[in-house]
PDB file of C-alpha atoms in Angstrom:
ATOM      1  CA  UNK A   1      48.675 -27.857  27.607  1.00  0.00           C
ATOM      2  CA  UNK A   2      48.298 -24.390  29.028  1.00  0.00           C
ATOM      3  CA  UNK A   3      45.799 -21.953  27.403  1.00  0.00           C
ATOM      4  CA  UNK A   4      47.783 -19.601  24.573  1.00  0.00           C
ATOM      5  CA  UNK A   5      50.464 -22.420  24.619  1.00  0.00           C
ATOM      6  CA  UNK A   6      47.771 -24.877  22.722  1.00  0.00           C
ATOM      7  CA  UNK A   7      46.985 -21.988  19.870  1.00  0.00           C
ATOM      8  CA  UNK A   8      50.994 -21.363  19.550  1.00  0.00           C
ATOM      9  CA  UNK A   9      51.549 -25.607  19.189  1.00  0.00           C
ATOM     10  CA  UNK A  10      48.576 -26.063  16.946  1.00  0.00           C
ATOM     11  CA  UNK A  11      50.118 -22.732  14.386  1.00  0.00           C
ATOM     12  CA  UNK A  12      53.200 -24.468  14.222  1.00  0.00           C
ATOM     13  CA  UNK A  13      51.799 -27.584  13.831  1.00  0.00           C
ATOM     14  CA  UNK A  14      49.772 -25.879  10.861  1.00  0.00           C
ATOM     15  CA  UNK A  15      53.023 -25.031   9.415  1.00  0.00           C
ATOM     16  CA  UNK A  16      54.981 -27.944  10.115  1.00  0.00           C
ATOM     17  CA  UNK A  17      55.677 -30.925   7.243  1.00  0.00           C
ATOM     18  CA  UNK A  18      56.674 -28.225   4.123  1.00  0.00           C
ATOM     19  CA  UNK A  19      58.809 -29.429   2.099  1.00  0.00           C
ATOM     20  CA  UNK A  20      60.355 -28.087  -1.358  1.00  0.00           C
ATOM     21  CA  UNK A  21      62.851 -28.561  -4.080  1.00  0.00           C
ATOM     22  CA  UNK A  22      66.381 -27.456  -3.531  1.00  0.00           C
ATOM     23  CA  UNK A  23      69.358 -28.234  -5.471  1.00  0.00           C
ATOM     24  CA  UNK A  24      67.876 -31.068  -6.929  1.00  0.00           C
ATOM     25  CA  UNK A  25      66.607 -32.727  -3.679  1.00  0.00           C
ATOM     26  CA  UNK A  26      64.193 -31.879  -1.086  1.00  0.00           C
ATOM     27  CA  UNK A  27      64.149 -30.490   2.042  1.00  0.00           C
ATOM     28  CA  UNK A  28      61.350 -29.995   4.929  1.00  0.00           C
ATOM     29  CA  UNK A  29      61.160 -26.782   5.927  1.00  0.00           C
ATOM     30  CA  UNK A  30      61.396 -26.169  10.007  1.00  0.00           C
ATOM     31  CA  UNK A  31      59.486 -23.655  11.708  1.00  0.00           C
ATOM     32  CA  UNK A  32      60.462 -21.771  15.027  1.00  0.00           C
ATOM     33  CA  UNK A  33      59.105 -19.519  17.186  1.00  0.00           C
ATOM     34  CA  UNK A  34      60.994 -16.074  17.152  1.00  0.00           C
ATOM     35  CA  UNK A  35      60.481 -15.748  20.858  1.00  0.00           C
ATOM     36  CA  UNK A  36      62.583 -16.886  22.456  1.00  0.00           C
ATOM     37  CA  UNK A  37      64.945 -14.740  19.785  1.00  0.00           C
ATOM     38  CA  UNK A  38      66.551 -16.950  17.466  1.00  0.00           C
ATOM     39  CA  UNK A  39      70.056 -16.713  16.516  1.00  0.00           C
ATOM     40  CA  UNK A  40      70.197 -15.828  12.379  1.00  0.00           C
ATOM     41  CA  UNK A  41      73.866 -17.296  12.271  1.00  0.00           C
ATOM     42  CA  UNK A  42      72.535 -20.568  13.773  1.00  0.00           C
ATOM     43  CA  UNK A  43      69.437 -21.055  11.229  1.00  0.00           C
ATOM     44  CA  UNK A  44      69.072 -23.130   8.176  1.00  0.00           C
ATOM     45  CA  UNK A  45      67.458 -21.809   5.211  1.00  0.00           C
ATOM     46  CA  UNK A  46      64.844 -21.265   3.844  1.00  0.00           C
ATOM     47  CA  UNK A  47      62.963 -21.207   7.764  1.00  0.00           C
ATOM     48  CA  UNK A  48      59.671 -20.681   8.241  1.00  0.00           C
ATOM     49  CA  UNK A  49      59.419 -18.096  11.577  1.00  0.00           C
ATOM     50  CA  UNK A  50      56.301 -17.475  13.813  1.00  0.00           C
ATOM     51  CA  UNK A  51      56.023 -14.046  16.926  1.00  0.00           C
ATOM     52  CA  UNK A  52      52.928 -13.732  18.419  1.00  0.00           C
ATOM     53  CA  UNK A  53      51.893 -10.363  18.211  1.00  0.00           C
ATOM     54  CA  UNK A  54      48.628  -9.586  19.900  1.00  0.00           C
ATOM     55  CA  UNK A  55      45.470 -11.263  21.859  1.00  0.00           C
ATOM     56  CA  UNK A  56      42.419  -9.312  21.881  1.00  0.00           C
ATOM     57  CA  UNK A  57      39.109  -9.947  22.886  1.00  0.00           C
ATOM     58  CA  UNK A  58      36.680 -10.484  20.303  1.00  0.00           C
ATOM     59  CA  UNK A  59      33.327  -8.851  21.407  1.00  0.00           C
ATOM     60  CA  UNK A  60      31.548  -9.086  17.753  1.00  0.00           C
ATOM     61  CA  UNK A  61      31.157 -12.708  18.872  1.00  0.00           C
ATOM     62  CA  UNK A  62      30.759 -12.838  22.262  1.00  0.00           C
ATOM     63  CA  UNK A  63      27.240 -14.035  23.939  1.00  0.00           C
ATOM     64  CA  UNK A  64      26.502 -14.357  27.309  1.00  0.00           C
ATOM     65  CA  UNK A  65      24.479 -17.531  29.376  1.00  0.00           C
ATOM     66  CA  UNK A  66      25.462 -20.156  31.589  1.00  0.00           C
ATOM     67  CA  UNK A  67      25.250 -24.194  29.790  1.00  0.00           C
ATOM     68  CA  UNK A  68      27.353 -26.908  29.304  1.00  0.00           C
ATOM     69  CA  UNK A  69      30.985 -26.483  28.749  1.00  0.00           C
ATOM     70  CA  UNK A  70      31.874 -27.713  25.482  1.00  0.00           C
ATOM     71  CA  UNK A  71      35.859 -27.748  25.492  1.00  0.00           C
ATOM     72  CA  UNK A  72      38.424 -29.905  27.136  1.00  0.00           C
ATOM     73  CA  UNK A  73      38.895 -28.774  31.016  1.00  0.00           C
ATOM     74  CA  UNK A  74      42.336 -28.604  31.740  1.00  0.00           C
ATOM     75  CA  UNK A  75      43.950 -31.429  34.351  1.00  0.00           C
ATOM     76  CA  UNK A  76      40.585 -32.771  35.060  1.00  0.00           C
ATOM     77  CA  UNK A  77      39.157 -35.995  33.443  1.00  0.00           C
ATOM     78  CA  UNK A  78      36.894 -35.842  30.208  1.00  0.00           C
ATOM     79  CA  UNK A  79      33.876 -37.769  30.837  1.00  0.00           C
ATOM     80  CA  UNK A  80      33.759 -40.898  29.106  1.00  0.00           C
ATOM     81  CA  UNK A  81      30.833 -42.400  26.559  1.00  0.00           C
ATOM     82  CA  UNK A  82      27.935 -42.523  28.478  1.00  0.00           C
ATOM     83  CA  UNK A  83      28.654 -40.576  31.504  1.00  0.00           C
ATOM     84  CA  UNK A  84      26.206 -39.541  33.743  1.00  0.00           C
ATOM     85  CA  UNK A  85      27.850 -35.989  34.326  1.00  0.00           C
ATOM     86  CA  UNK A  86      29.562 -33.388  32.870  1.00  0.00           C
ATOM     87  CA  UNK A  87      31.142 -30.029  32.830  1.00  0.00           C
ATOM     88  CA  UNK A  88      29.501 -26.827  33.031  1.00  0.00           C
ATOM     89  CA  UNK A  89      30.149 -22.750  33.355  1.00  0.00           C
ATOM     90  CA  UNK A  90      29.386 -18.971  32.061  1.00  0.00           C
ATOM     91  CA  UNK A  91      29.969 -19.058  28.349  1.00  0.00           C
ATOM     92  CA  UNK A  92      33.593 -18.810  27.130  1.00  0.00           C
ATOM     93  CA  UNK A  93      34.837 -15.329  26.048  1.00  0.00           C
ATOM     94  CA  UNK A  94      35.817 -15.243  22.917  1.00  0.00           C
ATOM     95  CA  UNK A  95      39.180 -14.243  21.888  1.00  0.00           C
ATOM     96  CA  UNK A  96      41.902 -13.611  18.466  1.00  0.00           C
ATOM     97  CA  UNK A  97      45.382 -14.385  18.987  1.00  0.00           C
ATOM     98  CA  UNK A  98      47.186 -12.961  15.769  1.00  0.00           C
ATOM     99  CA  UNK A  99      50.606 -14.305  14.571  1.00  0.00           C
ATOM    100  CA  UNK A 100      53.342 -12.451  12.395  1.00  0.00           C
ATOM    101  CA  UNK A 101      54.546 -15.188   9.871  1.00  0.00           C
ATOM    102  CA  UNK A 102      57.622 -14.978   8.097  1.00  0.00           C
ATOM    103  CA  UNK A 103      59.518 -16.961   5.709  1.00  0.00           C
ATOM    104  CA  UNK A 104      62.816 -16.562   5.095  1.00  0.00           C
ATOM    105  CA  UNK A 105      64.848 -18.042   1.575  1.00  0.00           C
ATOM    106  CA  UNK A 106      68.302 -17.811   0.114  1.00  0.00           C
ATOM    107  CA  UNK A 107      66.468 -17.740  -3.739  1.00  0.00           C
ATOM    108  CA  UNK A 108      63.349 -16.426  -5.228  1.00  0.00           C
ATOM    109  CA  UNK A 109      62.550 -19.883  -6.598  1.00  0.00           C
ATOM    110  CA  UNK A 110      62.573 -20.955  -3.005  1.00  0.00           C
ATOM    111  CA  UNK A 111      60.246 -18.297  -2.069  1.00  0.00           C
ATOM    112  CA  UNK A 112      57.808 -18.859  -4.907  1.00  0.00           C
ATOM    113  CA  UNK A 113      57.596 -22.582  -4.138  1.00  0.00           C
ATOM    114  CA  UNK A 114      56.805 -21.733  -0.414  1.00  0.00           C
ATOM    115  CA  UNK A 115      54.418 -18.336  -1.220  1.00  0.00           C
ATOM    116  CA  UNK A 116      52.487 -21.706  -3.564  1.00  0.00           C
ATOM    117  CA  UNK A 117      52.352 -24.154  -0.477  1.00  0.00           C
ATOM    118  CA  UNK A 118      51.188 -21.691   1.739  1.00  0.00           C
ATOM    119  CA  UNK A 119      48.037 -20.453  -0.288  1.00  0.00           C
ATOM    120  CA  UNK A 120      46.945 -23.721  -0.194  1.00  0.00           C
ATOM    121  CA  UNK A 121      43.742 -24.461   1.561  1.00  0.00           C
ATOM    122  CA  UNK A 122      44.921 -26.489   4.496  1.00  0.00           C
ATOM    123  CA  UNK A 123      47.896 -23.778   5.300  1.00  0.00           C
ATOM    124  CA  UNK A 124      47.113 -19.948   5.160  1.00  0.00           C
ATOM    125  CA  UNK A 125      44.791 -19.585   2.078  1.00  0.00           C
ATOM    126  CA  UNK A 126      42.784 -16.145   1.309  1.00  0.00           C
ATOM    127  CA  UNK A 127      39.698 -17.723   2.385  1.00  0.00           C
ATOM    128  CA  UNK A 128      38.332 -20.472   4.255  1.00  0.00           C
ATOM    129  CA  UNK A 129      41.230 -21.060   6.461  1.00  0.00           C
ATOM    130  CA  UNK A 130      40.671 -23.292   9.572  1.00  0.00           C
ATOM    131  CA  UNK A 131      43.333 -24.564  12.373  1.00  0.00           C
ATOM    132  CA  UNK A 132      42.725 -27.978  14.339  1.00  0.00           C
ATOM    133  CA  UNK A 133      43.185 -26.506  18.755  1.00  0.00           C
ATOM    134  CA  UNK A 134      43.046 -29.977  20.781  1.00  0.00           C
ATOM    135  CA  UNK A 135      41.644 -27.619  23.389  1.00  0.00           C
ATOM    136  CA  UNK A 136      38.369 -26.891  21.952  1.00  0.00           C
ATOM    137  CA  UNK A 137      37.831 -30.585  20.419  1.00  0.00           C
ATOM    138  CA  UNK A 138      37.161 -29.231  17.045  1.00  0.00           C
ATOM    139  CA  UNK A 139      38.061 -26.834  14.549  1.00  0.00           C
ATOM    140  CA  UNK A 140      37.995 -23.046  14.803  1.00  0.00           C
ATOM    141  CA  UNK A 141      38.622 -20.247  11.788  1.00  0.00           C
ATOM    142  CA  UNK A 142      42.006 -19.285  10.659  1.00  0.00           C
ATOM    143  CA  UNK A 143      41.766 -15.675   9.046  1.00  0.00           C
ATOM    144  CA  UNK A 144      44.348 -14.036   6.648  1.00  0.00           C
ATOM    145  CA  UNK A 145      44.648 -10.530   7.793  1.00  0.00           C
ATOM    146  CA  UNK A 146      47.407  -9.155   5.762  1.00  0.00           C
ATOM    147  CA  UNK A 147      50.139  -9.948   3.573  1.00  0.00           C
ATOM    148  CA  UNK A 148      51.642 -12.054   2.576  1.00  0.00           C
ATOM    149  CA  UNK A 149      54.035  -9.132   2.171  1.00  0.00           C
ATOM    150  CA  UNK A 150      57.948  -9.259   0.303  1.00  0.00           C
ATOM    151  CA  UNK A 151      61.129  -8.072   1.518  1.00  0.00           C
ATOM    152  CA  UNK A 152      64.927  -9.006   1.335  1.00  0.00           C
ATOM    153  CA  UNK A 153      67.375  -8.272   4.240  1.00  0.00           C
ATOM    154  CA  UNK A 154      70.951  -9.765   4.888  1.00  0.00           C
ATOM    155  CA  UNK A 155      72.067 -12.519   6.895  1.00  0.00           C
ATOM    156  CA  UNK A 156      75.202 -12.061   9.818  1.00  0.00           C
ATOM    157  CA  UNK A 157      77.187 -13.024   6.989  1.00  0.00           C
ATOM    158  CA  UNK A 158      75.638 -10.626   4.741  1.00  0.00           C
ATOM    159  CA  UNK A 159      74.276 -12.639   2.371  1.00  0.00           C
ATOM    160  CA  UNK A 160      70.402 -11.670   0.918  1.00  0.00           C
ATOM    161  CA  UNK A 161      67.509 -13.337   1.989  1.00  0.00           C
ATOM    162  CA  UNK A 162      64.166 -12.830   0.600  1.00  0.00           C
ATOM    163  CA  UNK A 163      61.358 -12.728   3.020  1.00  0.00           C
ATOM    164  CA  UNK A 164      57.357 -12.735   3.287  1.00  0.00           C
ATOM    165  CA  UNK A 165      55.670 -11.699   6.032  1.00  0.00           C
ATOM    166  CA  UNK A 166      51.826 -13.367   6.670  1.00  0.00           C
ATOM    167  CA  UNK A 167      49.360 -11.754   9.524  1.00  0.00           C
ATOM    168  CA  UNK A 168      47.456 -14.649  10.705  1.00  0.00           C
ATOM    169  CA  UNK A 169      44.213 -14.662  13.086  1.00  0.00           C
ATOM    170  CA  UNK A 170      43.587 -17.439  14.859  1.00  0.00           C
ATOM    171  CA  UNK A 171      39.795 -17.419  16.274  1.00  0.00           C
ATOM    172  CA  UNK A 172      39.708 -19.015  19.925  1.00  0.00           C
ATOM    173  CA  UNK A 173      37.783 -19.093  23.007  1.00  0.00           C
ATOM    174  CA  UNK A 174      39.156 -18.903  26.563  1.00  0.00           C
ATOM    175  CA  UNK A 175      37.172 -18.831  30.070  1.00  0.00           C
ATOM    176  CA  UNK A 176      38.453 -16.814  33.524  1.00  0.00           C
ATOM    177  CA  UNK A 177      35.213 -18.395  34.775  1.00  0.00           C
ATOM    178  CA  UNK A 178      35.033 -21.661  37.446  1.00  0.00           C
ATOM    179  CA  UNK A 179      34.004 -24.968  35.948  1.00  0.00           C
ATOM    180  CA  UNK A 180      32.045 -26.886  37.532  1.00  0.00           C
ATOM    181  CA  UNK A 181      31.226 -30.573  37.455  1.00  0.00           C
ATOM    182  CA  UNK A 182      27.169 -31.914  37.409  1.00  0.00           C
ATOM    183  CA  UNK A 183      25.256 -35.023  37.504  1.00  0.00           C
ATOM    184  CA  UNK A 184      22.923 -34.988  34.636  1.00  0.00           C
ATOM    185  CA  UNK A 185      18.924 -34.533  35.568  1.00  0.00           C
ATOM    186  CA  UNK A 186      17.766 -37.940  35.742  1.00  0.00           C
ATOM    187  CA  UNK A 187      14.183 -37.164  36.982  1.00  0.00           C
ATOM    188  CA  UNK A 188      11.941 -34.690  37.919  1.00  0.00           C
ATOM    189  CA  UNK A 189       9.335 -34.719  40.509  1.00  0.00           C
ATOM    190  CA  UNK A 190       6.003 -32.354  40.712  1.00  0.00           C
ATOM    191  CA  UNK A 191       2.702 -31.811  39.531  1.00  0.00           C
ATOM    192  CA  UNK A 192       1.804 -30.517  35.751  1.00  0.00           C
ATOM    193  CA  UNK A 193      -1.508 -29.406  35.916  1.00  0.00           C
ATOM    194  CA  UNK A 194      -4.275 -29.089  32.719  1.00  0.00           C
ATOM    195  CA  UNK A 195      -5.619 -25.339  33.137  1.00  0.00           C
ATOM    196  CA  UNK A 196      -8.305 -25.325  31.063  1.00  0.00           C
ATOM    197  CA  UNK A 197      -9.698 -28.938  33.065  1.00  0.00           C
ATOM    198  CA  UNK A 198      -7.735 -28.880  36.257  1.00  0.00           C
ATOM    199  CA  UNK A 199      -6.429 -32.272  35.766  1.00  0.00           C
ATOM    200  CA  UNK A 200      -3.429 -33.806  37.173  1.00  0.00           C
ATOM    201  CA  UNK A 201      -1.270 -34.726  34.003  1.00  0.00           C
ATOM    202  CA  UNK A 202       2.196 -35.392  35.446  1.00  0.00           C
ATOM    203  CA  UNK A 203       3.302 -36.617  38.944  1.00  0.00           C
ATOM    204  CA  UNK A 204       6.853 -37.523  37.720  1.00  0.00           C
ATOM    205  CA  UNK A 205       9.267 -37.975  34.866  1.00  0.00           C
ATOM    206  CA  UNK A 206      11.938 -40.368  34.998  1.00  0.00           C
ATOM    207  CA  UNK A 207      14.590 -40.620  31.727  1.00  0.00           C
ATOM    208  CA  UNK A 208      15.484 -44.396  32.973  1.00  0.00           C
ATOM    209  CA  UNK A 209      12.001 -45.311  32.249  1.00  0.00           C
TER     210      UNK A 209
END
C-alpha cells in the first residue's frame, strides 16, 4: 500500500469493530473517511468520521546515519528467514500525520457509550495510545492532541445530532531516500597487528567458520 494510504487504513482500522446498544439491540458502528465528502442524507447513525488534516515533519525525533532499513520496502520482496542480504538506506525522516475524528449520534446515550469505547486503551485513550502500520512491521505511538470536544448540529433533514470531535497524532516514519539491496559481510580479509609486540594476530575472519 502506498505511503500515507497505510497510516489512513491502519486509523480506520483502529476505529473499526465498535459496536453499541441501540433500541434494545446492537449495532457496529462504520467509519468513513470525510474525503472524499460524504453525503449526510446518505449516512447511518451514529458514524464514526475521519479528515486528515495535516503531515508535518517531526524534527524533535529525527537522527541522521546511514544502516539497515528496518521497514517493509514497497513492491520489492522481504527477505526471508535466513537471508543472506538485506535492505539498506539514510535513516527514515520522521514524520506526524494528524487526523480530525468525529463522531456523530442521534442521542446523548449514544454518544456517552461511544465517548466510553473510545477512551479505552486500545482506541484513542489520554495516554499510552499506540496504532499497528503494516508498513513499519511494528507498532508506532498514537497521541491524543485535543478533544475530544462536544457539539450538536442538524442533519439535511434537520434533525440534531450530537457530535465529538478527537485530534489524533499518528507518529510515522517515511524515506525520499533510495534503498538499496546488500549481501551481508561474510568475511573479512587483512592483517590486525599487536602494537605493543608487532605480532600478526589476524590474517582473516570468516562468519561460516
Amino acid at each position: 500500500m502506498p505511503v500515507i494510504f497505510d497510516e489512513d487504513g491502519a486509523i480506520k482500522q483502529k476505529l473499526s469493530g465498535i459496536t453499541i446498544d441501540v433500541g434494545g439491540g446492537t449495532v457496529e458502528v462504520p467509519v468513513r473517511f470525510h474525503n472524499p465528502d460524504p453525503e449526510i442524507g446518505d449516512m447511518t447513525y451514529p458514524i464514526i468520521i475521519i479528515d486528515r488534516v495535516d503531515i508535518s515533519p517531526a524534527y524533535d525525533r529525527a537522527q541522521s546515519g546511514w544502516g539497515h532499513y528496518p521497514y517493509q520496502v514497497e513492491g520489492k520482496p522481504a527477505p526471508e528467514e535466513g537471508a543472506t542480504w538485506d535492505y539498506y538506506a539514510e535513516f527514515p525522516l520522521p514524520y506526524n500525520v494528524d487526523y480530525q475524528v468525529s463522531t456523530l449520534c442521534r442521542t446523548r446515550s449514544q454518544q456517552s457509550q461511544l465517548h466510553g469505547i473510545l477512551s479505552r486503551w486500545n482506541r484513542i485513550p489520554p495516554r499510552y495510545g499506540f496504532i499497528k502500520i503494516p508498513r513499519l512491521n511494528g507498532i508506532t505511538a498514537l497521541e491524543l492532541v485535543g478533544g475530544p470536544d462536544h457539539d450538536t448540529m442538524l442533519d439535511t433533514n434537520g434533525k440534531r445530532l450530537f457530535a465529538m470531535h478527537y485530534l489524533v497524532r499518528v507518529q510515522t516514519f517515511f524515506t525520499p531516500f533510495e534503498i538499496q539491496r546488500y549481501e551481508h559481510v561474510r568475511s573479512i580479509h587483512g592483517t590486525v597487528v599487536d602494537f605493543k609486540t608487532g605480532k600478526q594476530r589476524l590474517t582473516e575472519f570468516d562468519d561460516r567458520s
